[in-house]
Short mmCIF file of C-alpha atoms and ligand atoms in Angstrom, two decimals:
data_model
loop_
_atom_site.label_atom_id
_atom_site.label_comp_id
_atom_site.label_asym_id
_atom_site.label_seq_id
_atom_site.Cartn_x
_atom_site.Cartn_y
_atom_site.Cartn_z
CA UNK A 1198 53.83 -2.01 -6.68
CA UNK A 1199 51.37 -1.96 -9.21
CA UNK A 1200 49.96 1.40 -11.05
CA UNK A 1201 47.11 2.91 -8.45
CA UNK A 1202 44.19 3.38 -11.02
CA UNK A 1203 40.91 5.10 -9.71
CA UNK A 1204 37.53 4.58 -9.88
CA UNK A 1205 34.34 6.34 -9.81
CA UNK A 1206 30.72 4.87 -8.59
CA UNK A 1207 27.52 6.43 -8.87
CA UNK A 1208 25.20 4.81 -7.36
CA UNK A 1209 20.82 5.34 -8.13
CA UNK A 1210 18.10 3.53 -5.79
CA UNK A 1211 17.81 2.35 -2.22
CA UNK A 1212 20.47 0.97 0.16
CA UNK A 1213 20.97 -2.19 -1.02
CA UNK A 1214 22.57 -0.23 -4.09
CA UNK A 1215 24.48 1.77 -1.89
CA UNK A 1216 25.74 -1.01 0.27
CA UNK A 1217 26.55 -2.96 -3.11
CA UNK A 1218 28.74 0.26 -4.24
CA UNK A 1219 30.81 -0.17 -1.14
CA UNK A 1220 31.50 -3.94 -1.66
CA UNK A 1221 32.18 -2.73 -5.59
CA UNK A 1222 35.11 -0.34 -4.26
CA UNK A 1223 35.98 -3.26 -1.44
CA UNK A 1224 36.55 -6.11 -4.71
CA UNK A 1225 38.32 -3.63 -6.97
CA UNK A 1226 40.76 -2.75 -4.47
CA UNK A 1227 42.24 -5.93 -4.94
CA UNK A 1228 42.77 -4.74 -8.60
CA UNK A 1229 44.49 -1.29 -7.33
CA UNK A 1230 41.36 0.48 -7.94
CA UNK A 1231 40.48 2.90 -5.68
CA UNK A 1232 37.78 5.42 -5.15
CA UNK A 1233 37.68 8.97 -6.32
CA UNK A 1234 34.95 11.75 -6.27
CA UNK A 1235 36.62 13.18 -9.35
CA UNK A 1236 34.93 12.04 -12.74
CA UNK A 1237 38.11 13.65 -14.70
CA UNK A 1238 40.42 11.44 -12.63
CA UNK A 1239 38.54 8.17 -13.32
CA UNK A 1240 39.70 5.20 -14.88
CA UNK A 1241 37.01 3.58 -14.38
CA UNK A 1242 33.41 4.46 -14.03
CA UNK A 1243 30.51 2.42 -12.97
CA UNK A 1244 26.72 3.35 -12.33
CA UNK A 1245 25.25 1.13 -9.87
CA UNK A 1246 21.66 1.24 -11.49
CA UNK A 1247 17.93 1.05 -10.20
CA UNK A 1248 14.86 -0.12 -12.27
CA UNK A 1249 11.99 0.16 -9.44
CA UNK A 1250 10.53 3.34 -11.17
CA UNK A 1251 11.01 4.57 -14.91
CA UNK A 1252 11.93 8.02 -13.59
CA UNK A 1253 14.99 6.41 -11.94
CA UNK A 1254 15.73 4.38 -15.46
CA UNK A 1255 15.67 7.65 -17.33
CA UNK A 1256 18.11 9.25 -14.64
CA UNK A 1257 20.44 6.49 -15.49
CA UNK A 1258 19.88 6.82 -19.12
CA UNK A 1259 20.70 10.35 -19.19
CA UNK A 1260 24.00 9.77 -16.68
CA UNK A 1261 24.91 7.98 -19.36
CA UNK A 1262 23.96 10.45 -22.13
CA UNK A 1263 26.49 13.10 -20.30
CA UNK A 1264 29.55 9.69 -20.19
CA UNK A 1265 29.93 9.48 -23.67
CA UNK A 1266 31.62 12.71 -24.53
CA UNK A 1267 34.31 10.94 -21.77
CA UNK A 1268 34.80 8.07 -23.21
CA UNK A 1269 34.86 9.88 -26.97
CA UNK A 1270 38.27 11.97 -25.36
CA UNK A 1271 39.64 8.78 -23.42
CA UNK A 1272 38.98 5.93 -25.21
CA UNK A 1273 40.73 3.87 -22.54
CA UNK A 1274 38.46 5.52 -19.96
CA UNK A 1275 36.25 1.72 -18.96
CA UNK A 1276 33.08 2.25 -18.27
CA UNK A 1277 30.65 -0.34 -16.62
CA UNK A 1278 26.60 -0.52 -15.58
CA UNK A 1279 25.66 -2.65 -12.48
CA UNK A 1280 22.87 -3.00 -10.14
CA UNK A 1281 18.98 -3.97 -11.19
CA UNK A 1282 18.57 -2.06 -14.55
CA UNK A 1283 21.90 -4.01 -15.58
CA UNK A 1284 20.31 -7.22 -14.51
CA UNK A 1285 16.96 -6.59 -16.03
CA UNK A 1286 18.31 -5.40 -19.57
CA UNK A 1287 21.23 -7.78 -19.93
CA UNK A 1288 22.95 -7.93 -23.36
CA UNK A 1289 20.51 -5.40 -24.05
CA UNK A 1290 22.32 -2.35 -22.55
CA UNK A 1291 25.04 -2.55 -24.99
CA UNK A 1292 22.43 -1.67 -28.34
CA UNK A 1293 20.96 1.13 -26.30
CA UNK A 1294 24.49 2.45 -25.09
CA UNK A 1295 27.30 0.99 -27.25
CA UNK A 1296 30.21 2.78 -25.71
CA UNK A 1297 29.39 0.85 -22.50
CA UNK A 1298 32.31 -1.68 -21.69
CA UNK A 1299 30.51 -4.23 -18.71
CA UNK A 1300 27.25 -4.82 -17.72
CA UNK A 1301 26.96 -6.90 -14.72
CA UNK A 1302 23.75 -8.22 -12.66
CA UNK A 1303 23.38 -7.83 -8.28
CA UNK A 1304 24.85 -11.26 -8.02
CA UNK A 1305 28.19 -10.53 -10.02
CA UNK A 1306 29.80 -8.48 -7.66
CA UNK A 1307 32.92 -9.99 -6.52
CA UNK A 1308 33.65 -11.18 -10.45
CA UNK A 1309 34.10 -7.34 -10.75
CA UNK A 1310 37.63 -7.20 -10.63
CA UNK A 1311 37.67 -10.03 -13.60
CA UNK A 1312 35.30 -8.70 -15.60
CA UNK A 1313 37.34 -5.37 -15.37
CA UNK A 1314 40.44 -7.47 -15.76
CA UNK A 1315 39.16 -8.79 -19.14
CA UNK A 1316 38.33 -5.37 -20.46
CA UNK A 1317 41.72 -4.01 -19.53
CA UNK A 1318 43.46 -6.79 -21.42
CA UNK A 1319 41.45 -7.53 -24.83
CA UNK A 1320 39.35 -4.39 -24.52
CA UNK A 1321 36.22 -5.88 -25.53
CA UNK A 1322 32.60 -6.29 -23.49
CA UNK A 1323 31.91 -7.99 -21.00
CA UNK A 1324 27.93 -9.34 -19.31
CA UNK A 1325 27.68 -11.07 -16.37
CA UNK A 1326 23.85 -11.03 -15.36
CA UNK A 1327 24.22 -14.88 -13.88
CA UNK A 1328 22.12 -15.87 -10.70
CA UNK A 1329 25.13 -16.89 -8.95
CA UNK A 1330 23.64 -17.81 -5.06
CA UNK A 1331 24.88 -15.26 -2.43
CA UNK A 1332 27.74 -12.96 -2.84
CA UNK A 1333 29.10 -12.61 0.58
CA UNK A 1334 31.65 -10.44 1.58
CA UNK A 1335 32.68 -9.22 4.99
CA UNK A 1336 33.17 -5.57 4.80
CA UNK A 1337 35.82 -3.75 6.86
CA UNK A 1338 34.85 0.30 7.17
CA UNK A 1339 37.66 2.58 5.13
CA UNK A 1340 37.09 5.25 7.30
CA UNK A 1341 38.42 5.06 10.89
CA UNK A 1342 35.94 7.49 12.19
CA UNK A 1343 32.81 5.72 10.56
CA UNK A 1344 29.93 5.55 13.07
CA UNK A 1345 27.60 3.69 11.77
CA UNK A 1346 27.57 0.90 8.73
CA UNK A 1347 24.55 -1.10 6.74
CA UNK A 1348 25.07 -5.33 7.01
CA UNK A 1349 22.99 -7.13 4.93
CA UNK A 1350 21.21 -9.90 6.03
CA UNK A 1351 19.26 -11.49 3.35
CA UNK A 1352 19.29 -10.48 -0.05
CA UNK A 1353 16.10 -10.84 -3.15
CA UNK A 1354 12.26 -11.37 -2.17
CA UNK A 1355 9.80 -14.15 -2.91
CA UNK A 1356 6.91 -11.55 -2.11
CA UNK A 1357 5.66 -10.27 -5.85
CA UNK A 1358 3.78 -7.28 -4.99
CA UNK A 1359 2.34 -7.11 -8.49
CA UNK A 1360 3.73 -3.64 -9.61
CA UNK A 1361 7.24 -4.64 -8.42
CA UNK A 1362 10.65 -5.77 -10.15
CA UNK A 1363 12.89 -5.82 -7.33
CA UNK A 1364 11.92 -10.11 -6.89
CA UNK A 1365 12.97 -10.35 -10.99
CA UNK A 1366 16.19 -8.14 -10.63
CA UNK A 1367 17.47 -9.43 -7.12
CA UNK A 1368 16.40 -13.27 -7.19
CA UNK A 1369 14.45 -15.80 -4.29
CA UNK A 1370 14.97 -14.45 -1.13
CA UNK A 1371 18.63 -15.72 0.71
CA UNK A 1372 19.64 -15.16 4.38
CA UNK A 1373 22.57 -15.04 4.95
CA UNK A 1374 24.23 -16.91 7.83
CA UNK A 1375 23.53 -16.18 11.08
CA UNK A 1376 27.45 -16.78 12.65
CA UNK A 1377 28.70 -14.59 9.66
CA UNK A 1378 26.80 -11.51 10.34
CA UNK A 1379 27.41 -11.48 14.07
CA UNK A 1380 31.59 -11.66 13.03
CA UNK A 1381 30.85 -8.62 10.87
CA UNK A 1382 29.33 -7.44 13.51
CA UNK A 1383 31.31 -7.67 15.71
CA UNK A 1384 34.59 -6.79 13.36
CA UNK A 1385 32.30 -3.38 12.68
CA UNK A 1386 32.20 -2.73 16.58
CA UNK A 1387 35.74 -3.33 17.26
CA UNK A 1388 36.85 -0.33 14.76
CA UNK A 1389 34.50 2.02 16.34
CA UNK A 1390 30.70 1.60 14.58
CA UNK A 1391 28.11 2.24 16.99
CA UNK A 1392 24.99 1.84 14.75
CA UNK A 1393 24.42 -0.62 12.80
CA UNK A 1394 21.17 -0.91 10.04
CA UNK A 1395 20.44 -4.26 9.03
CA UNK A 1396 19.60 -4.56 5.53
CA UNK A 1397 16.99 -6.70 2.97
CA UNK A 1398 14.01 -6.41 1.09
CA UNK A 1399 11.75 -7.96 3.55
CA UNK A 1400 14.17 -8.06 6.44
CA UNK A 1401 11.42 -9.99 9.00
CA UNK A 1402 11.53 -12.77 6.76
CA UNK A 1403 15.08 -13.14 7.61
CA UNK A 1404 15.37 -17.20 8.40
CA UNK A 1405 12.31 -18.57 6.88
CA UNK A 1406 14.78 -20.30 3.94
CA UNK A 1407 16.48 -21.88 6.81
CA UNK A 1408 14.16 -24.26 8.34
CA UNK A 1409 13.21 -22.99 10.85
CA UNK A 1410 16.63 -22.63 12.78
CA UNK A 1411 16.85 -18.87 13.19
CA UNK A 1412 14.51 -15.90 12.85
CA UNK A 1413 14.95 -12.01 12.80
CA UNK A 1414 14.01 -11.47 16.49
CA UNK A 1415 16.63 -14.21 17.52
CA UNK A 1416 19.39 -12.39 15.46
CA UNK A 1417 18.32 -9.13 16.46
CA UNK A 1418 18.58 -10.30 20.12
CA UNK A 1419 21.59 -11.55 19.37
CA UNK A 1420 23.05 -8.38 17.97
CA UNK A 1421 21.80 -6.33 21.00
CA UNK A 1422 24.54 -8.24 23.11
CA UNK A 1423 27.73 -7.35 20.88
CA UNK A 1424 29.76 -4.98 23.15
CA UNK A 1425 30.45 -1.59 21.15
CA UNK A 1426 27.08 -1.77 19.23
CA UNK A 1427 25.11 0.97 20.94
CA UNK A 1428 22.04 0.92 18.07
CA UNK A 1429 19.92 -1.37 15.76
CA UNK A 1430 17.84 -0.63 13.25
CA UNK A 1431 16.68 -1.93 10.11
CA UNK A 1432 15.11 -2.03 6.97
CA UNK A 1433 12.61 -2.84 5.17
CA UNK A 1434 9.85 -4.73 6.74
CA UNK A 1435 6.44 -6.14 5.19
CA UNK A 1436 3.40 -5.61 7.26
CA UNK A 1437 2.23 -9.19 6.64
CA UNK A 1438 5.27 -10.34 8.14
CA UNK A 1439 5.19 -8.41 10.94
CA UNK A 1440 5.57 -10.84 14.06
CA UNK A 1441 4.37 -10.25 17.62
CA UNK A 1442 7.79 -11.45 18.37
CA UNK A 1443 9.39 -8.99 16.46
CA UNK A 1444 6.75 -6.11 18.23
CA UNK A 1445 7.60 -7.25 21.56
CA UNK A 1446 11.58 -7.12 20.70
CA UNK A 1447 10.80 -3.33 20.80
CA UNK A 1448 10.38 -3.23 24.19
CA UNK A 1449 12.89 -6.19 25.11
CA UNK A 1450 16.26 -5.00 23.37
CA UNK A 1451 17.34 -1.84 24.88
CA UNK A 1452 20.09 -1.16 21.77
CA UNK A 1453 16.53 -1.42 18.93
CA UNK A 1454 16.21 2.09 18.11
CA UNK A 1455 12.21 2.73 18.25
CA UNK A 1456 12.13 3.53 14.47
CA UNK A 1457 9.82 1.27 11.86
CA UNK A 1458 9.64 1.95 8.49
CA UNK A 1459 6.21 -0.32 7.78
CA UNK A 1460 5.52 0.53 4.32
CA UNK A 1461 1.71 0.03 3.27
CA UNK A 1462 1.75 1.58 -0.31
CA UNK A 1463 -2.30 2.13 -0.17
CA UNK A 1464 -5.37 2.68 2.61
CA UNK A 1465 -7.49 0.80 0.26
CA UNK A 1466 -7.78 -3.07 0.92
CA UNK A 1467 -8.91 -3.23 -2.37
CA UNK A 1468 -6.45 -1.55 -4.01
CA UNK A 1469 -4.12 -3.85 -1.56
CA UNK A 1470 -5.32 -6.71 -2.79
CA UNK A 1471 -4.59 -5.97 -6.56
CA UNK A 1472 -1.18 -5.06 -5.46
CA UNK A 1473 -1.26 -8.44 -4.13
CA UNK A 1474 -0.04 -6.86 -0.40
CA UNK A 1475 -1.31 -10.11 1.43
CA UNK A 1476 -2.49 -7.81 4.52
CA UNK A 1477 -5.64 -5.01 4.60
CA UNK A 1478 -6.11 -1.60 5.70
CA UNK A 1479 -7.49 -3.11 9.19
CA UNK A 1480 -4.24 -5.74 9.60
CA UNK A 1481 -2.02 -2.83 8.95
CA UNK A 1482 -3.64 -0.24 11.58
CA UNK A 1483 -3.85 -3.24 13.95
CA UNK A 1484 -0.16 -3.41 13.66
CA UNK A 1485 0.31 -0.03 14.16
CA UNK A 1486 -1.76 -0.18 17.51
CA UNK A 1487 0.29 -3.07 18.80
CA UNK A 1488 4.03 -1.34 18.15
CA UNK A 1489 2.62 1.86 19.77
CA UNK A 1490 1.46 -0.24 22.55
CA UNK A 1491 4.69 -1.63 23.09
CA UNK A 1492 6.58 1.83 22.69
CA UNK A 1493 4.37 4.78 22.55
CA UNK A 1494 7.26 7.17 20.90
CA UNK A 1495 7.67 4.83 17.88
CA UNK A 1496 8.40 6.65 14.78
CA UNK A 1497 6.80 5.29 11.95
CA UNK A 1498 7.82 6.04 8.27
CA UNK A 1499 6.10 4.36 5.12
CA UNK A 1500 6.27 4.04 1.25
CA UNK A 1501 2.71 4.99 -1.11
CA UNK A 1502 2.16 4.50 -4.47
CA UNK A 1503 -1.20 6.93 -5.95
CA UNK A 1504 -2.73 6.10 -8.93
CA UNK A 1505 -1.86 2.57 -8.69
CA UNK A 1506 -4.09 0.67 -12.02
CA UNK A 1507 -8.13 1.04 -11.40
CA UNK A 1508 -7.57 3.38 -8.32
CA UNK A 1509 -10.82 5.30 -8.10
CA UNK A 1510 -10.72 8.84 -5.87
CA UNK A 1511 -12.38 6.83 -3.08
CA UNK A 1512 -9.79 4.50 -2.74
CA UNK A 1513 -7.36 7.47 -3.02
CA UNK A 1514 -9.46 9.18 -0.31
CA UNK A 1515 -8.86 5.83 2.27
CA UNK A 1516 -5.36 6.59 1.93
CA UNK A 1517 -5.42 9.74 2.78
CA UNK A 1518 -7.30 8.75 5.68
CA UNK A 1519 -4.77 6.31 7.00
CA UNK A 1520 -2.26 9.60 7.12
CA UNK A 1521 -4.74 10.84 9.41
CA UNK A 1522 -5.67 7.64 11.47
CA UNK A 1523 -1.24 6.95 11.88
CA UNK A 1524 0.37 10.04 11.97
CA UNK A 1525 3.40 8.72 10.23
CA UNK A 1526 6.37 10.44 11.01
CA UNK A 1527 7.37 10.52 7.59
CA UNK A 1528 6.04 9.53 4.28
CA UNK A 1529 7.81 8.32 0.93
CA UNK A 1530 5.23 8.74 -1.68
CA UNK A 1531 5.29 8.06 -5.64
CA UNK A 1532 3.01 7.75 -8.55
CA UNK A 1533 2.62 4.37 -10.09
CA UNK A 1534 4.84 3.58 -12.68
CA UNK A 1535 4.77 0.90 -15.11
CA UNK A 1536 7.79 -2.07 -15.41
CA UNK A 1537 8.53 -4.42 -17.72
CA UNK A 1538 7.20 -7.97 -17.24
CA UNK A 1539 5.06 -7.41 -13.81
CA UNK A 1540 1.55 -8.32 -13.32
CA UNK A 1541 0.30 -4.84 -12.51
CA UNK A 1542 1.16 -3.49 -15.87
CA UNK A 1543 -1.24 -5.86 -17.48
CA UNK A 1544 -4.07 -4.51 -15.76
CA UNK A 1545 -7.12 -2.31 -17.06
CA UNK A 1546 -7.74 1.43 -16.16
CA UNK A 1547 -4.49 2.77 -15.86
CA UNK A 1548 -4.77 6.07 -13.91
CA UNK A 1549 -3.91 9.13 -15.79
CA UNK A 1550 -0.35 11.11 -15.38
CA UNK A 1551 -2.46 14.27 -14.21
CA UNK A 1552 -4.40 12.71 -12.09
CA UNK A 1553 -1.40 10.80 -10.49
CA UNK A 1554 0.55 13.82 -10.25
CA UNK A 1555 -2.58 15.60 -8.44
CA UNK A 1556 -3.11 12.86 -5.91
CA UNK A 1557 0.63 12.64 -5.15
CA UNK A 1558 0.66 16.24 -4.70
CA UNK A 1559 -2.56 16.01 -2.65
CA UNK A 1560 -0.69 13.50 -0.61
CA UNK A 1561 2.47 15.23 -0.04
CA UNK A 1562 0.91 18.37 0.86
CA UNK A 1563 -1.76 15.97 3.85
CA UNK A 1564 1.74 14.77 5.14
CA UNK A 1565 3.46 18.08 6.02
CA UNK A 1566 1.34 18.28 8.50
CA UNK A 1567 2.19 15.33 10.85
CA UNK A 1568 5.79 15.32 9.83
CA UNK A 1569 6.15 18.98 11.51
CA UNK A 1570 4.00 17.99 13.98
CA UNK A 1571 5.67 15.15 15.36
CA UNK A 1572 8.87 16.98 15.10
CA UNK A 1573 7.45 19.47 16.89
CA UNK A 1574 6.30 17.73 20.04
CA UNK A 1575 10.52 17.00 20.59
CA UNK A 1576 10.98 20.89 21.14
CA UNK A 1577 11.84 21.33 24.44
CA UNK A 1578 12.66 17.75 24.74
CA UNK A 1579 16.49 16.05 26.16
CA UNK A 1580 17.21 13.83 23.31
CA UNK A 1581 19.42 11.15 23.20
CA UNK A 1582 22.24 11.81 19.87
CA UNK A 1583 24.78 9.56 18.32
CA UNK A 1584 27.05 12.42 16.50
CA UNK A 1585 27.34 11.08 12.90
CA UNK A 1586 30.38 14.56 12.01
CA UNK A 1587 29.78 17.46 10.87
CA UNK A 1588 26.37 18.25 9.04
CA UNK A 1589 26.82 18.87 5.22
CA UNK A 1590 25.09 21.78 5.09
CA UNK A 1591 26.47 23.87 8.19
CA UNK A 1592 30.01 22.87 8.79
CA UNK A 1593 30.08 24.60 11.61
CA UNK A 1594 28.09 22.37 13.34
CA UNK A 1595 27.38 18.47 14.17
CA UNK A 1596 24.70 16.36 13.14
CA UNK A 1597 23.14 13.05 14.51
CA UNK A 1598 20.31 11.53 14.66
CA UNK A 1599 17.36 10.47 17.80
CA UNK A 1600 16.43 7.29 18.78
CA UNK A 1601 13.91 7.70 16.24
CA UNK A 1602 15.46 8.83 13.63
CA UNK A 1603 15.69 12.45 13.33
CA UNK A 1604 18.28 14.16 11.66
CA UNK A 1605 19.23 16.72 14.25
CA UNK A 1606 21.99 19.72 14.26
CA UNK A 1607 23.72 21.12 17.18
CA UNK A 1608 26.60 22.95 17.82
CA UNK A 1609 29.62 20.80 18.86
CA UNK A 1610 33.60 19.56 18.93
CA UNK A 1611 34.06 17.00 16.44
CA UNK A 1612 35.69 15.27 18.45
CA UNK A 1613 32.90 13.90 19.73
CA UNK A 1614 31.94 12.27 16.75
CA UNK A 1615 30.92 8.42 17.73
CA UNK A 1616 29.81 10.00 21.09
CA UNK A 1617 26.18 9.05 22.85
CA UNK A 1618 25.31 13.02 23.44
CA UNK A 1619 22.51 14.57 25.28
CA UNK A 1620 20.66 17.41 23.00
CA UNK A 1621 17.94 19.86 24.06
CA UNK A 1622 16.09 20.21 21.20
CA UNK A 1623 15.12 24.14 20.05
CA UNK A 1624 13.66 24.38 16.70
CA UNK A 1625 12.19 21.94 14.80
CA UNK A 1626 11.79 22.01 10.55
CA UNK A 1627 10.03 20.02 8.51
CA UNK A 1628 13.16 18.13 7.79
CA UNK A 1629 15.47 18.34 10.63
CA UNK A 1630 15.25 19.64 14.22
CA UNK A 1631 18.36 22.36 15.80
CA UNK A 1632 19.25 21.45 19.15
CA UNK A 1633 21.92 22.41 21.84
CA UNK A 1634 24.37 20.12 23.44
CA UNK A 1635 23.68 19.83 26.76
CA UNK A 1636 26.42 16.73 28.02
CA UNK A 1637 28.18 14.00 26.70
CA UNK A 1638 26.74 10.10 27.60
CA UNK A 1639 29.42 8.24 26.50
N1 LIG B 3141 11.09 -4.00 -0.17
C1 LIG B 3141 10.47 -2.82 0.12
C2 LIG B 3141 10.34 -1.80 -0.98
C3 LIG B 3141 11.28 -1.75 -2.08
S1 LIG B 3141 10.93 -0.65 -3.36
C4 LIG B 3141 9.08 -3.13 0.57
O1 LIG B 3141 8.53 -4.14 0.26
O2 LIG B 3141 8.51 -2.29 1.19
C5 LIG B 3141 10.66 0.90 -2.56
C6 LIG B 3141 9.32 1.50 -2.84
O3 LIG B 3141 9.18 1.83 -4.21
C7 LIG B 3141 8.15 0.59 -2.58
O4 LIG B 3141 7.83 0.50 -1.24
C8 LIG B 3141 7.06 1.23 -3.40
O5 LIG B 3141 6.38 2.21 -2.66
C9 LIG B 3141 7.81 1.89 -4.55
N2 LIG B 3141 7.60 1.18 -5.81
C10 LIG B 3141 7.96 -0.08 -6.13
N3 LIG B 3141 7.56 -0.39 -7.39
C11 LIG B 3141 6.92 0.71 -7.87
C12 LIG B 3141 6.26 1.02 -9.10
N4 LIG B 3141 6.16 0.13 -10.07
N5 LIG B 3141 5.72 2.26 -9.23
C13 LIG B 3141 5.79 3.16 -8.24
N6 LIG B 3141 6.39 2.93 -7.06
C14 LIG B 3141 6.95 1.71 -6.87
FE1 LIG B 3142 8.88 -5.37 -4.07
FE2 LIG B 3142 6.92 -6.24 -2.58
FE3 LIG B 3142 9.28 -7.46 -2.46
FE4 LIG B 3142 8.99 -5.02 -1.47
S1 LIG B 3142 7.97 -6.88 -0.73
S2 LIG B 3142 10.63 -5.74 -2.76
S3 LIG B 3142 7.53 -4.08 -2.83
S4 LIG B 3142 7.91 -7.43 -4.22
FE1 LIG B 3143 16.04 -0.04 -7.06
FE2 LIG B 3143 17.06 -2.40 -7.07
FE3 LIG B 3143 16.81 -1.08 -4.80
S1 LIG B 3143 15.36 -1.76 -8.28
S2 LIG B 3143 15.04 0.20 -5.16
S3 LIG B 3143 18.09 -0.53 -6.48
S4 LIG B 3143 16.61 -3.28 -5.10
#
């Protein structure tokens, strides 16, 4: 049997990263690479990298800063850079970073075990940043007691929002095929996963490269009838492409967990339209009406950008009145930052740092409000629970989330992790809610 060698992943950025790390330790298993929390035990090390806001590049950057006394001690030690900063800087990477051994882009994936292959044997560097179509691998959970899993369903976006790199770093928009992600599935189900979260940039354009044949209410539909799959959700969806289709599918699929996150990164249609958002403020809160028509207890999260370029305090002020006007459940809010080679950072009257860190604060601050409030109104509430394990931060206890995706804590066997629970809800925080078990579903 070949030498087990181990490998550590740190991954930066949203899910797609995350999901990418697990195919990364899925390929390099087939090398006899396997993962390890331990940076001192690593053979191998790879970031999995983000480039959607410079504070994330600089994260990465100074990861990096704290590998090279590592590398200085094991010279063997291989260290490689994936994901969207990889793609975006190329060649590049190696001047700013020299002790660096592989830089490869989102679509080199399963060439990692070559690429790592080459290094090993003429210990040289390695770039692979090539466009390659869609890297598709069917992923069978590690973990027998996993609950839940992410399945991507489309991968890059054709969209160019005009402050944004993902469409440069992650390609055209691809969906993946229809048959294939109801195997994997279905393969998930049969080894226990209850919850599923579908995943792509844009996830309701899921079909629209494939003439017409399929669309994301059709697979979604199609997902609610795989036995074992007791919850759907997904992420993330564009408000222009929101579909009365895919509204209605709210109400139609009993396993769609009533959880949107719609994001609408400014209140101001003018400020929309330089972001080159294809909706307005009044399309977006028209949207909003018609989900919470269809299911009045939808949870609605979103993304904001403040002190996007030209963004006066009156347009800042129309945001802040969309907080009021939704009552989103939950906000992700940052300030405007600057990338290489998109049309936003060409534009006149940038917004200055203080006055984007005072809006953002200003924002943050507006949110609490509504986040404890909605979690609020579930005290004294029977909530429906699928037990995730234990909670990280009380071991003593189990944590899950609602329908509607709040992270709740209760006290509980673990053996009914993967259980359907019911949960009277106590106390809630401004993050989480404390509940007590009150039976088990199935
Ligand atoms: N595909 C998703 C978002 C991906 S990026 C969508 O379209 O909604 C996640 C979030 O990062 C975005 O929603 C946006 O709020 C933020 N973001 C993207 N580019 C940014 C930039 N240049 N500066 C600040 N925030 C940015
Ligand atoms: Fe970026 Fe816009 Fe595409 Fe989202 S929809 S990934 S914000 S270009
Ligand atoms: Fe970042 Fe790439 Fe995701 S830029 S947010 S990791 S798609």
């Amino acid at each position: 049997m070949a030498e087990q060698k181990f490998c550590y992943i740190k991954t930066f950025g949203c899910q797609m990263n995350e999901h990418d790390s697990e195919k990364m330790l899925e390929v390099l298993k087939s090398s006899d690479y396997y993962p390890t929390d331990n940076l001192l035990q690593a053979d191998l090390i790879l970031l999995n990298t983000c480039s959607i806001r410079e504070k994330v590049e600089q994260k990465v950057y100074s990861t990096l800063g704290r590998l090279k006394g590592l590398k200085k001690k094991n010279p063997s030690l291989i260290i490689g850079v994936g994901g969207c900063m990889a793609q975006q800087e190329g060649e590049k990477l190696f001047q700013k970073v020299p002790f660096i051994n592989i830089v490869f882009g989102t679509q080199s994936i399963n060439k990692l075990s070559e690429l790592v292959k080459t290094v090993e044997e003429k210990n040289n560097k390695v770039v692979d940043i090539s466009f390659n179509g869609f890297h598709s691998l069917t992923l069978i959970p590690k973990l027998p007691q996993q609950v839940k899993a992410y399945v991507s369903i489309m991968q890059g976006c054709n969209n160019h929002c005009s402050y944004c790199v993902v469409p440069s770093v992650r390609g055209e928009e691809r969906s993946r095929c229809k048959e294939e992600i109801l195997q994997e599935i279905t393969s998930l189900a049969e080894r226990g996963v209850k919850e599923v979260t579908l995943l792509g940039q844009n996830v309701n354009s899921y079909g629209k490269d494939c003439n017409g044949r399929v669309d994301f209410p059709s697979l979604l539909s199609s997902i609610n009838e795989i036995k074992g799959i007791e919850r759907i959700r997904f992420i993330t969806s564009h408000p222009k492409d929101l579909s009365p289709q895919l509204i209605y599918s709210f109400r139609e699929l009993n396993k769609l967990c009533e959880h949107i996150h719609l994001p609408i990164q400014s209140g101001s249609s003018s400020v929309l339209k330089r972001m080159n958002r294809q909706y307005t403020r009044e399309e977006y809160l028209d949207k909003i009406d018609k989900l919470r028509e269809v299911s009045p207890e939808m949870s609605i999260t979103s993304d904001i950008i403040v002190g996007f370029p030209g963004e006066t305090e009156e347009e800042f002020l129309e945001t802040l009145s969309v907080l009021e006007k939704v009552e989103f459940d939950d906000l992700f809010s940052f300030k405007y930052s600057d990338r290489p080679g998109v049309k936003a950072t060409t534009l006149p009257d940038k917004v200055d740092e203080r006055v984007k860190a005072e809006r953002l604060w200003r924002l943050q601050n507006f949110q609490k409000k509504y986040t404890l409030m909605k979690n609020t109104k579930l005290e004294g509430k029977t909530v429906e629970i699928l037990a995730e394990g234990l909670s990280e931060k009380d071991p003593q206890r189990l944590t899950g989330r609602t329908r509607n995706n709040k992270v709740v804590n209760f006290a509980g066997n673990i053996e009914l992790r993967g259980c359907l629970v019911s949960v009277l809800i106590k106390r809630a925080f401004l993050h989480s809610l404390e509940g007590e078990l009150i039976s088990t579903l199935h």
